[in-house]
């Protein structure tokens, strides 16, 4: 019936205009989040019919689709963009790990929830995501509109609608920076943070006018084609949660406004996407198909309209921008707290570079990974055969945050991490971070780091760590063969001052000095009149140097990349509680790589070694192998098949082979084999394969939002020992 009425309207309208002028035809695309993918099917049918549009507008996701079409992309090209884009990661602002700062790799990636702290009070964030990745994608796609500030000058004149948070009224955007305007129009409340534009705080236009037919009519458009992907109000049976009820309440005004706007559409199209939600981005193929099916129903209507367009305009086909731009000048505005050297150091861009839009996006990843900015905008200005690259940054006013995490393992037991982070504490480029672990073993880790970008950075670290465990502490058990385990109390208090420099986000090189206080005791073995046996209770003054490389794509379920962590430490002097200290040099290192085959099977190899260069009488700084933990400190090293600290000596070498298979999304099965050798000097002879210690493990891991949940069964043929291992949450 709807198509019959539409055809009747076209006949009447054609008669009226046949003796007059060619009708102006416009298109409106509504908002609807992921449901907006259905717009593509209608755009493809418009292309097939040869129908030309005189104006186009939209809201939210409809605005983005409309702007792409207005800029010159065909419906088929927009479909390819939809299929090629990982919208979940774009909306989450998920960055590739190689963009992450070394500080974040070392001390981050371990919390579940982040809450801003303002004036000493914890608050809630304005949105789940700042939408920088959305903005990056829009800059890539709209390179043809670079420098264009009047949207009516696009190949097809365009406008979009946003909502003024302060008044709740609609804001028509038809001038300015196109990517910023689209980012504002699509700022879905709670999902994306609002956008400050022209002294207004803007959110998703769907709140004020999700189907702006009347605005298009006011542009002098005679025939309006409206594509509506809105849902419906819930029936009472489905209003069974607070979220559902709140969504229903918020939808009243939007649907009321849209119902009024629908009356102005001459051709009203409503793809059958009711069963989909606004965040069903993983169902884009199904939604696209619904749009294609609905669009096909109007093929005849579009052809009839196209046949009446006697004056045809040539529509220039727009291609994806892969051009390299030679940068001869770099300018920065909006940076108040961070120096230009810091910003350019993070961007890793210099004059003389030739970069594509996609490469500029990757460099912006490096800067946005600092979490110092609400948004980062740029434009390229032609200068003869080169370009000036102008960045405009909006620094975040959220300088402090409270970050929370949870964890359980068999050594430290339960723990809740409360991390407080603050920027600009003393200097513009600084970062203060304090980890407080509350649980069975209270711990803290304090970091203060001044990141100077291109120049040498510096920082301080203070750590308190302790645990109590029943352990097969090898040096003592050798002297007491009747004792199988001892109750070991281990306390570490370490303070460091260091300087470091980073190279291309991959390498970092540093040197520093360290004060370390160690107290190691047991109450299992006691001499007469003593409550415990003291293995050490001394202060040490050390100097150290380190080299790190980290290109792993993930921290916990790595699939590709390389990792290296090499440190040399010179123990210079000690308070020497046991009166047996002599200065000594110790080195310890890890080399690892990972490679994934067939998208399911990952092989990771990790090699570790430790060496004490001077002969010392104390065994406190021996290397202790055993257990599973990934948060060991000092000279403790994990080794499957043996209990915590069960193996020890002055030097060691170890190789671990990890075979992991992705059973399903976030579900992994693994088989691990590790081999090691410990001796006073494992390199004393060329036979590195004698007295090899072996251990194996099989396990299941589930990657959750709180971190990995892992259950592993480890065993060793050397001793026939069998150990069940369990971990919950990120390691800290």
CSV table of C-alpha atoms in Angstrom, one decimal, residues 41-446:
chain,number,residue,atom,x,y,z
A,41,UNK,CA,20.9,-0.7,0.9
A,42,UNK,CA,18.8,2.3,0.0
A,43,UNK,CA,21.9,4.3,-1.2
A,44,UNK,CA,22.9,1.4,-3.4
A,45,UNK,CA,19.4,1.3,-5.0
A,46,UNK,CA,19.6,5.1,-5.5
A,47,UNK,CA,22.9,4.6,-7.4
A,48,UNK,CA,21.4,1.8,-9.5
A,49,UNK,CA,18.5,3.9,-10.5
A,50,UNK,CA,20.7,6.9,-11.5
A,51,UNK,CA,18.7,9.1,-9.1
A,52,UNK,CA,20.5,12.3,-8.3
A,53,UNK,CA,20.1,14.1,-4.9
A,54,UNK,CA,20.0,17.8,-4.5
A,55,UNK,CA,20.4,17.8,-0.7
A,56,UNK,CA,21.1,15.2,2.0
A,57,UNK,CA,21.0,15.3,5.7
A,58,UNK,CA,20.9,13.0,8.7
A,59,UNK,CA,21.4,12.4,12.4
A,60,UNK,CA,24.0,10.3,14.2
A,61,UNK,CA,24.9,7.2,12.2
A,62,UNK,CA,22.6,8.4,9.5
A,63,UNK,CA,24.6,11.7,9.4
A,64,UNK,CA,27.8,9.7,8.8
A,65,UNK,CA,26.3,7.7,6.0
A,66,UNK,CA,24.8,10.8,4.5
A,67,UNK,CA,28.0,12.7,4.7
A,68,UNK,CA,30.0,9.9,3.0
A,69,UNK,CA,27.5,9.9,0.2
A,70,UNK,CA,27.5,13.7,0.0
A,71,UNK,CA,31.3,13.7,-0.3
A,72,UNK,CA,31.3,11.4,-3.3
A,73,UNK,CA,31.4,7.8,-2.0
A,74,UNK,CA,29.0,5.4,-3.7
A,75,UNK,CA,26.6,3.1,-1.8
A,76,UNK,CA,28.9,0.2,-2.7
A,77,UNK,CA,31.9,2.0,-1.3
A,78,UNK,CA,30.1,2.8,1.9
A,79,UNK,CA,29.2,-0.8,2.2
A,80,UNK,CA,32.9,-1.7,1.9
A,81,UNK,CA,33.7,0.8,4.6
A,82,UNK,CA,31.1,-0.8,6.9
A,83,UNK,CA,32.4,-4.3,6.3
A,84,UNK,CA,36.1,-3.4,6.6
A,85,UNK,CA,35.7,-1.4,9.9
A,86,UNK,CA,35.9,-3.0,13.3
A,87,UNK,CA,33.3,-0.7,14.9
A,88,UNK,CA,33.5,-2.3,18.3
A,89,UNK,CA,37.2,-1.4,18.6
A,90,UNK,CA,36.7,2.0,17.0
A,91,UNK,CA,33.9,2.9,19.5
A,92,UNK,CA,35.9,1.6,22.5
A,93,UNK,CA,38.9,3.7,21.5
A,94,UNK,CA,40.9,0.5,21.6
A,95,UNK,CA,44.5,1.2,20.5
A,96,UNK,CA,47.0,-1.3,19.2
A,97,UNK,CA,49.4,-2.1,22.0
A,98,UNK,CA,52.4,-0.9,20.0
A,99,UNK,CA,50.9,2.6,20.5
A,100,UNK,CA,51.0,2.3,24.3
A,101,UNK,CA,53.7,4.1,26.2
A,102,UNK,CA,56.4,2.1,27.9
A,103,UNK,CA,55.1,3.3,31.3
A,104,UNK,CA,51.7,1.9,30.5
A,105,UNK,CA,53.2,-1.4,29.4
A,106,UNK,CA,55.2,-1.7,32.6
A,107,UNK,CA,52.7,-0.4,35.1
A,108,UNK,CA,49.3,-0.4,33.4
A,109,UNK,CA,47.0,-3.0,31.8
A,110,UNK,CA,45.8,-4.3,35.2
A,111,UNK,CA,42.7,-2.5,36.1
A,112,UNK,CA,39.0,-3.1,35.3
A,113,UNK,CA,37.3,0.3,36.1
A,114,UNK,CA,38.6,3.8,35.8
A,115,UNK,CA,36.8,6.7,37.5
A,116,UNK,CA,37.8,10.4,37.2
A,117,UNK,CA,38.7,12.3,40.4
A,118,UNK,CA,37.8,16.0,40.5
A,119,UNK,CA,38.7,18.2,43.4
A,120,UNK,CA,39.3,15.2,45.6
A,121,UNK,CA,35.9,13.5,44.8
A,122,UNK,CA,35.4,10.4,42.7
A,123,UNK,CA,32.9,10.9,39.9
A,124,UNK,CA,31.7,9.1,36.8
A,125,UNK,CA,33.1,9.5,33.3
A,126,UNK,CA,31.1,11.4,30.7
A,127,UNK,CA,31.2,8.4,28.4
A,128,UNK,CA,32.7,5.0,27.9
A,129,UNK,CA,34.9,6.3,25.1
A,130,UNK,CA,36.4,9.7,24.1
A,131,UNK,CA,35.7,8.8,20.5
A,132,UNK,CA,39.2,9.6,19.2
A,133,UNK,CA,39.2,6.6,17.0
A,134,UNK,CA,35.9,7.7,15.5
A,135,UNK,CA,37.5,11.0,14.7
A,136,UNK,CA,40.6,9.4,13.3
A,137,UNK,CA,38.4,7.3,10.9
A,138,UNK,CA,36.4,10.3,9.8
A,139,UNK,CA,39.6,12.2,9.0
A,140,UNK,CA,40.8,9.4,6.8
A,141,UNK,CA,37.4,9.1,5.0
A,142,UNK,CA,36.8,12.8,4.5
A,143,UNK,CA,40.2,13.9,3.1
A,144,UNK,CA,38.4,15.2,0.0
A,145,UNK,CA,36.7,17.8,2.3
A,146,UNK,CA,40.0,19.1,3.7
A,147,UNK,CA,39.7,22.8,4.2
A,148,UNK,CA,36.0,22.9,3.3
A,149,UNK,CA,34.0,24.7,6.0
A,150,UNK,CA,30.7,25.2,4.2
A,151,UNK,CA,28.9,21.9,3.9
A,152,UNK,CA,26.7,23.3,1.1
A,153,UNK,CA,29.8,23.2,-1.1
A,154,UNK,CA,30.1,19.4,-0.9
A,155,UNK,CA,29.3,17.6,-4.2
A,156,UNK,CA,25.8,17.2,-2.6
A,157,UNK,CA,24.9,19.9,-0.1
A,158,UNK,CA,24.7,18.4,3.4
A,159,UNK,CA,23.7,19.1,7.0
A,160,UNK,CA,23.5,17.1,10.2
A,161,UNK,CA,21.8,17.6,13.6
A,162,UNK,CA,23.3,17.5,17.1
A,163,UNK,CA,21.7,18.2,20.5
A,164,UNK,CA,22.7,21.0,22.9
A,165,UNK,CA,23.1,19.3,26.3
A,166,UNK,CA,22.4,22.5,28.2
A,167,UNK,CA,19.0,23.3,26.5
A,168,UNK,CA,18.0,19.9,24.9
A,169,UNK,CA,17.4,21.7,21.7
A,170,UNK,CA,18.6,20.7,18.2
A,171,UNK,CA,21.7,22.3,16.7
A,172,UNK,CA,21.9,22.3,12.9
A,173,UNK,CA,25.5,21.8,11.7
A,174,UNK,CA,26.2,22.9,8.2
A,175,UNK,CA,29.6,24.7,8.5
A,176,UNK,CA,32.9,24.1,10.1
A,177,UNK,CA,35.1,21.0,10.4
A,178,UNK,CA,33.1,18.1,8.9
A,179,UNK,CA,34.7,15.2,11.0
A,180,UNK,CA,34.2,17.2,14.2
A,181,UNK,CA,30.5,18.0,13.2
A,182,UNK,CA,29.9,14.3,12.5
A,183,UNK,CA,31.6,13.3,15.8
A,184,UNK,CA,29.2,15.6,17.6
A,185,UNK,CA,26.1,14.4,15.8
A,186,UNK,CA,26.9,10.8,16.7
A,187,UNK,CA,27.9,11.3,20.4
A,188,UNK,CA,25.5,8.6,21.7
A,189,UNK,CA,25.0,9.4,25.4
A,190,UNK,CA,27.1,7.3,27.8
A,191,UNK,CA,28.9,5.6,24.9
A,192,UNK,CA,30.8,8.6,23.5
A,193,UNK,CA,31.7,11.8,25.4
A,194,UNK,CA,30.1,15.1,24.4
A,195,UNK,CA,31.9,17.4,22.0
A,196,UNK,CA,32.6,21.1,22.7
A,197,UNK,CA,31.8,23.0,19.5
A,198,UNK,CA,31.1,26.7,19.1
A,199,UNK,CA,30.8,27.2,22.9
A,200,UNK,CA,28.1,24.5,23.1
A,201,UNK,CA,28.4,21.0,24.6
A,202,UNK,CA,26.9,18.7,22.0
A,203,UNK,CA,25.6,15.1,22.1
A,204,UNK,CA,23.8,12.8,19.7
A,205,UNK,CA,21.3,14.6,17.5
A,206,UNK,CA,18.8,11.8,17.9
A,207,UNK,CA,17.9,13.2,21.3
A,208,UNK,CA,16.5,16.4,19.8
A,209,UNK,CA,15.5,15.4,16.2
A,210,UNK,CA,16.3,11.9,15.0
A,211,UNK,CA,14.5,12.3,11.6
A,212,UNK,CA,15.0,16.0,10.5
A,213,UNK,CA,12.6,16.0,7.5
A,214,UNK,CA,11.3,19.5,8.2
A,215,UNK,CA,14.9,20.9,8.2
A,216,UNK,CA,15.4,19.4,4.7
A,217,UNK,CA,12.1,20.8,3.5
A,218,UNK,CA,13.2,24.2,4.6
A,219,UNK,CA,16.1,24.0,2.1
A,220,UNK,CA,13.6,24.3,-0.7
A,221,UNK,CA,13.4,20.5,-1.3
A,222,UNK,CA,10.3,19.3,-3.2
A,223,UNK,CA,10.5,15.6,-2.7
A,224,UNK,CA,11.9,14.1,0.5
A,225,UNK,CA,13.0,10.5,0.7
A,226,UNK,CA,13.2,9.5,4.3
A,227,UNK,CA,14.9,6.3,5.6
A,228,UNK,CA,14.0,5.6,9.2
A,229,UNK,CA,15.8,2.9,11.2
A,230,UNK,CA,14.3,3.9,14.6
A,231,UNK,CA,13.0,1.1,16.8
A,232,UNK,CA,9.7,1.0,18.7
A,233,UNK,CA,8.7,1.6,22.3
A,234,UNK,CA,8.8,-1.6,24.4
A,235,UNK,CA,5.7,-3.4,25.3
A,236,UNK,CA,5.1,-3.7,29.1
A,237,UNK,CA,6.2,-7.3,29.1
A,238,UNK,CA,9.7,-6.3,28.1
A,239,UNK,CA,10.0,-3.5,30.6
A,240,UNK,CA,11.6,-5.7,33.2
A,241,UNK,CA,14.7,-3.8,34.2
A,242,UNK,CA,15.8,-0.3,35.3
A,243,UNK,CA,17.8,0.1,32.1
A,244,UNK,CA,14.7,-0.9,29.9
A,245,UNK,CA,12.5,1.5,31.8
A,246,UNK,CA,15.0,4.4,31.6
A,247,UNK,CA,15.4,3.8,27.8
A,248,UNK,CA,11.7,3.8,27.4
A,249,UNK,CA,11.3,7.1,29.3
A,250,UNK,CA,14.2,8.7,27.3
A,251,UNK,CA,12.6,7.5,24.0
A,252,UNK,CA,9.2,9.2,24.5
A,253,UNK,CA,10.2,12.6,23.2
A,254,UNK,CA,12.4,11.3,20.4
A,255,UNK,CA,9.6,9.1,19.0
A,256,UNK,CA,7.0,11.8,19.4
A,257,UNK,CA,9.2,14.2,17.4
A,258,UNK,CA,10.0,11.6,14.8
A,259,UNK,CA,6.3,10.8,14.3
A,260,UNK,CA,5.7,14.4,13.5
A,261,UNK,CA,8.6,14.5,11.1
A,262,UNK,CA,7.5,11.4,9.3
A,263,UNK,CA,4.4,13.2,8.0
A,264,UNK,CA,6.6,15.4,5.9
A,265,UNK,CA,8.4,12.6,4.1
A,266,UNK,CA,7.0,12.1,0.6
A,267,UNK,CA,8.7,8.6,0.4
A,268,UNK,CA,9.0,6.9,3.7
A,269,UNK,CA,11.2,3.8,4.0
A,270,UNK,CA,11.6,1.8,7.1
A,271,UNK,CA,13.9,-1.3,6.9
A,272,UNK,CA,12.8,-4.1,9.2
A,273,UNK,CA,15.6,-3.8,11.8
A,274,UNK,CA,13.4,-3.9,14.9
A,275,UNK,CA,15.1,-7.0,16.4
A,276,UNK,CA,18.5,-5.2,16.3
A,277,UNK,CA,19.9,-2.9,18.9
A,278,UNK,CA,21.9,0.4,18.5
A,279,UNK,CA,25.1,-1.4,19.6
A,280,UNK,CA,24.7,-4.6,17.5
A,281,UNK,CA,27.8,-3.7,15.5
A,282,UNK,CA,28.8,-7.4,15.4
A,283,UNK,CA,25.6,-8.1,13.3
A,284,UNK,CA,26.4,-5.6,10.5
A,285,UNK,CA,26.1,-8.2,7.7
A,286,UNK,CA,22.5,-9.0,8.8
A,287,UNK,CA,21.6,-5.4,9.1
A,288,UNK,CA,23.1,-4.5,5.7
A,289,UNK,CA,21.0,-7.3,4.2
A,290,UNK,CA,17.8,-5.9,5.7
A,291,UNK,CA,18.6,-2.6,4.1
A,292,UNK,CA,19.3,-4.2,0.8
A,293,UNK,CA,16.0,-6.0,0.9
A,294,UNK,CA,14.0,-2.9,1.8
A,295,UNK,CA,15.9,-0.8,-0.7
A,296,UNK,CA,15.1,-3.2,-3.5
A,297,UNK,CA,11.4,-2.7,-2.9
A,298,UNK,CA,11.8,1.0,-4.0
A,299,UNK,CA,13.9,0.3,-7.1
A,300,UNK,CA,11.0,1.1,-9.4
A,301,UNK,CA,10.1,4.3,-7.5
A,302,UNK,CA,13.7,5.6,-7.7
A,303,UNK,CA,13.9,4.8,-11.5
A,304,UNK,CA,10.6,6.8,-12.1
A,305,UNK,CA,12.0,9.8,-10.2
A,306,UNK,CA,15.4,9.5,-12.0
A,307,UNK,CA,13.6,9.5,-15.4
A,308,UNK,CA,12.1,12.9,-14.6
A,309,UNK,CA,15.5,14.4,-14.0
A,310,UNK,CA,16.2,16.0,-17.4
A,311,UNK,CA,19.2,17.9,-16.1
A,312,UNK,CA,21.9,15.5,-15.1
A,313,UNK,CA,25.0,16.4,-13.0
A,314,UNK,CA,28.2,14.4,-13.4
A,315,UNK,CA,28.9,12.7,-10.1
A,316,UNK,CA,32.6,12.4,-9.7
A,317,UNK,CA,33.6,9.0,-8.1
A,318,UNK,CA,35.6,9.4,-4.9
A,319,UNK,CA,38.4,7.0,-4.2
A,320,UNK,CA,39.9,6.1,-0.9
A,321,UNK,CA,42.8,8.4,-0.1
A,322,UNK,CA,46.1,6.5,-0.1
A,323,UNK,CA,48.3,9.5,-1.2
A,324,UNK,CA,51.5,10.2,0.6
A,325,UNK,CA,51.8,13.8,1.9
A,326,UNK,CA,55.3,15.3,2.2
A,327,UNK,CA,55.4,17.3,5.4
A,328,UNK,CA,57.4,20.5,5.3
A,329,UNK,CA,55.9,22.2,8.4
A,330,UNK,CA,54.4,21.0,11.6
A,331,UNK,CA,52.2,23.4,13.8
A,332,UNK,CA,50.6,22.8,17.1
A,333,UNK,CA,47.8,24.7,18.9
A,334,UNK,CA,45.8,24.0,22.1
A,335,UNK,CA,48.8,22.5,24.1
A,336,UNK,CA,49.1,24.3,27.4
A,337,UNK,CA,50.5,21.7,29.8
A,338,UNK,CA,52.6,19.6,27.5
A,339,UNK,CA,55.5,20.9,25.6
A,340,UNK,CA,55.8,20.8,21.8
A,341,UNK,CA,58.8,18.4,22.1
A,342,UNK,CA,56.6,16.1,24.2
A,343,UNK,CA,53.7,16.1,21.7
A,344,UNK,CA,56.0,15.7,18.6
A,345,UNK,CA,58.0,13.1,20.5
A,346,UNK,CA,54.9,11.0,21.1
A,347,UNK,CA,53.6,11.6,17.5
A,348,UNK,CA,57.0,10.6,16.1
A,349,UNK,CA,56.5,13.0,13.2
A,350,UNK,CA,59.2,15.3,11.9
A,351,UNK,CA,59.5,17.7,8.9
A,352,UNK,CA,60.5,15.8,5.8
A,353,UNK,CA,58.3,12.8,6.5
A,354,UNK,CA,56.0,11.5,3.8
A,355,UNK,CA,52.8,10.1,5.4
A,356,UNK,CA,49.5,8.7,4.2
A,357,UNK,CA,46.3,9.5,6.1
A,358,UNK,CA,46.4,6.0,7.6
A,359,UNK,CA,49.9,6.6,8.8
A,360,UNK,CA,49.0,9.9,10.4
A,361,UNK,CA,46.2,8.0,12.3
A,362,UNK,CA,48.7,5.5,13.6
A,363,UNK,CA,50.9,8.4,14.9
A,364,UNK,CA,47.8,10.0,16.5
A,365,UNK,CA,47.4,6.6,18.3
A,366,UNK,CA,50.7,7.2,19.9
A,367,UNK,CA,49.6,10.6,21.3
A,368,UNK,CA,46.1,9.6,22.3
A,369,UNK,CA,47.6,6.6,24.2
A,370,UNK,CA,48.9,9.1,26.8
A,371,UNK,CA,45.3,9.7,27.8
A,372,UNK,CA,46.1,13.4,28.0
A,373,UNK,CA,43.6,14.6,25.4
A,374,UNK,CA,39.8,14.7,24.8
A,375,UNK,CA,40.4,14.9,21.1
A,376,UNK,CA,43.2,15.5,18.6
A,377,UNK,CA,42.3,17.2,15.3
A,378,UNK,CA,44.5,18.0,12.3
A,379,UNK,CA,44.4,19.3,8.8
A,380,UNK,CA,46.9,19.3,5.8
A,381,UNK,CA,47.4,22.7,4.1
A,382,UNK,CA,49.0,22.6,0.6
A,383,UNK,CA,52.3,24.5,0.2
A,384,UNK,CA,53.4,24.2,-3.4
A,385,UNK,CA,54.3,20.5,-3.6
A,386,UNK,CA,54.5,19.9,0.2
A,387,UNK,CA,52.0,20.3,3.1
A,388,UNK,CA,51.8,21.9,6.4
A,389,UNK,CA,50.5,19.5,9.1
A,390,UNK,CA,48.5,21.4,11.7
A,391,UNK,CA,47.4,19.7,14.9
A,392,UNK,CA,44.8,21.1,17.2
A,393,UNK,CA,44.6,19.3,20.6
A,394,UNK,CA,42.1,19.7,23.3
A,395,UNK,CA,43.7,18.7,26.6
A,396,UNK,CA,41.7,16.7,29.0
A,397,UNK,CA,40.7,18.4,32.3
A,398,UNK,CA,40.5,15.0,34.0
A,399,UNK,CA,44.0,15.0,35.5
A,400,UNK,CA,43.4,12.4,38.2
A,401,UNK,CA,41.7,9.0,38.2
A,402,UNK,CA,40.9,6.1,40.5
A,403,UNK,CA,41.4,2.7,38.8
A,404,UNK,CA,40.3,-0.6,40.3
A,405,UNK,CA,41.3,-4.2,39.7
A,406,UNK,CA,40.9,-7.6,41.4
A,407,UNK,CA,43.2,-10.6,41.6
A,408,UNK,CA,43.7,-14.0,43.2
A,409,UNK,CA,46.6,-16.4,43.0
A,410,UNK,CA,48.1,-19.1,45.2
A,411,UNK,CA,51.1,-17.0,46.5
A,412,UNK,CA,49.7,-13.6,47.3
A,413,UNK,CA,46.1,-14.9,47.7
A,414,UNK,CA,43.3,-12.3,47.3
A,415,UNK,CA,44.0,-8.7,46.4
A,416,UNK,CA,42.1,-5.6,45.3
A,417,UNK,CA,44.1,-3.0,43.5
A,418,UNK,CA,43.3,0.7,44.0
A,419,UNK,CA,45.4,2.8,41.7
A,420,UNK,CA,45.5,6.6,42.0
A,421,UNK,CA,47.0,8.4,39.0
A,422,UNK,CA,47.5,12.1,38.6
A,423,UNK,CA,49.1,14.3,36.0
A,424,UNK,CA,50.7,17.7,36.4
A,425,UNK,CA,51.5,17.0,40.0
A,426,UNK,CA,54.7,19.0,40.0
A,427,UNK,CA,55.7,19.4,36.4
A,428,UNK,CA,53.7,19.7,33.1
A,429,UNK,CA,54.9,16.4,31.7
A,430,UNK,CA,54.8,14.3,34.8
A,431,UNK,CA,52.7,11.4,35.9
A,432,UNK,CA,52.2,10.2,39.5
A,433,UNK,CA,50.8,6.7,40.0
A,434,UNK,CA,50.2,4.8,43.3
A,435,UNK,CA,49.2,1.2,43.4
A,436,UNK,CA,47.7,0.1,46.8
A,437,UNK,CA,46.9,-3.6,47.0
A,438,UNK,CA,44.5,-4.5,49.8
A,439,UNK,CA,44.0,-8.1,50.7
A,440,UNK,CA,45.9,-11.0,52.2
A,441,UNK,CA,49.2,-9.4,51.5
A,442,UNK,CA,49.3,-5.6,51.7
A,443,UNK,CA,51.5,-4.0,49.1
A,444,UNK,CA,52.2,-0.8,47.3
A,445,UNK,CA,54.0,0.5,44.2
A,446,UNK,CA,54.6,4.2,43.7
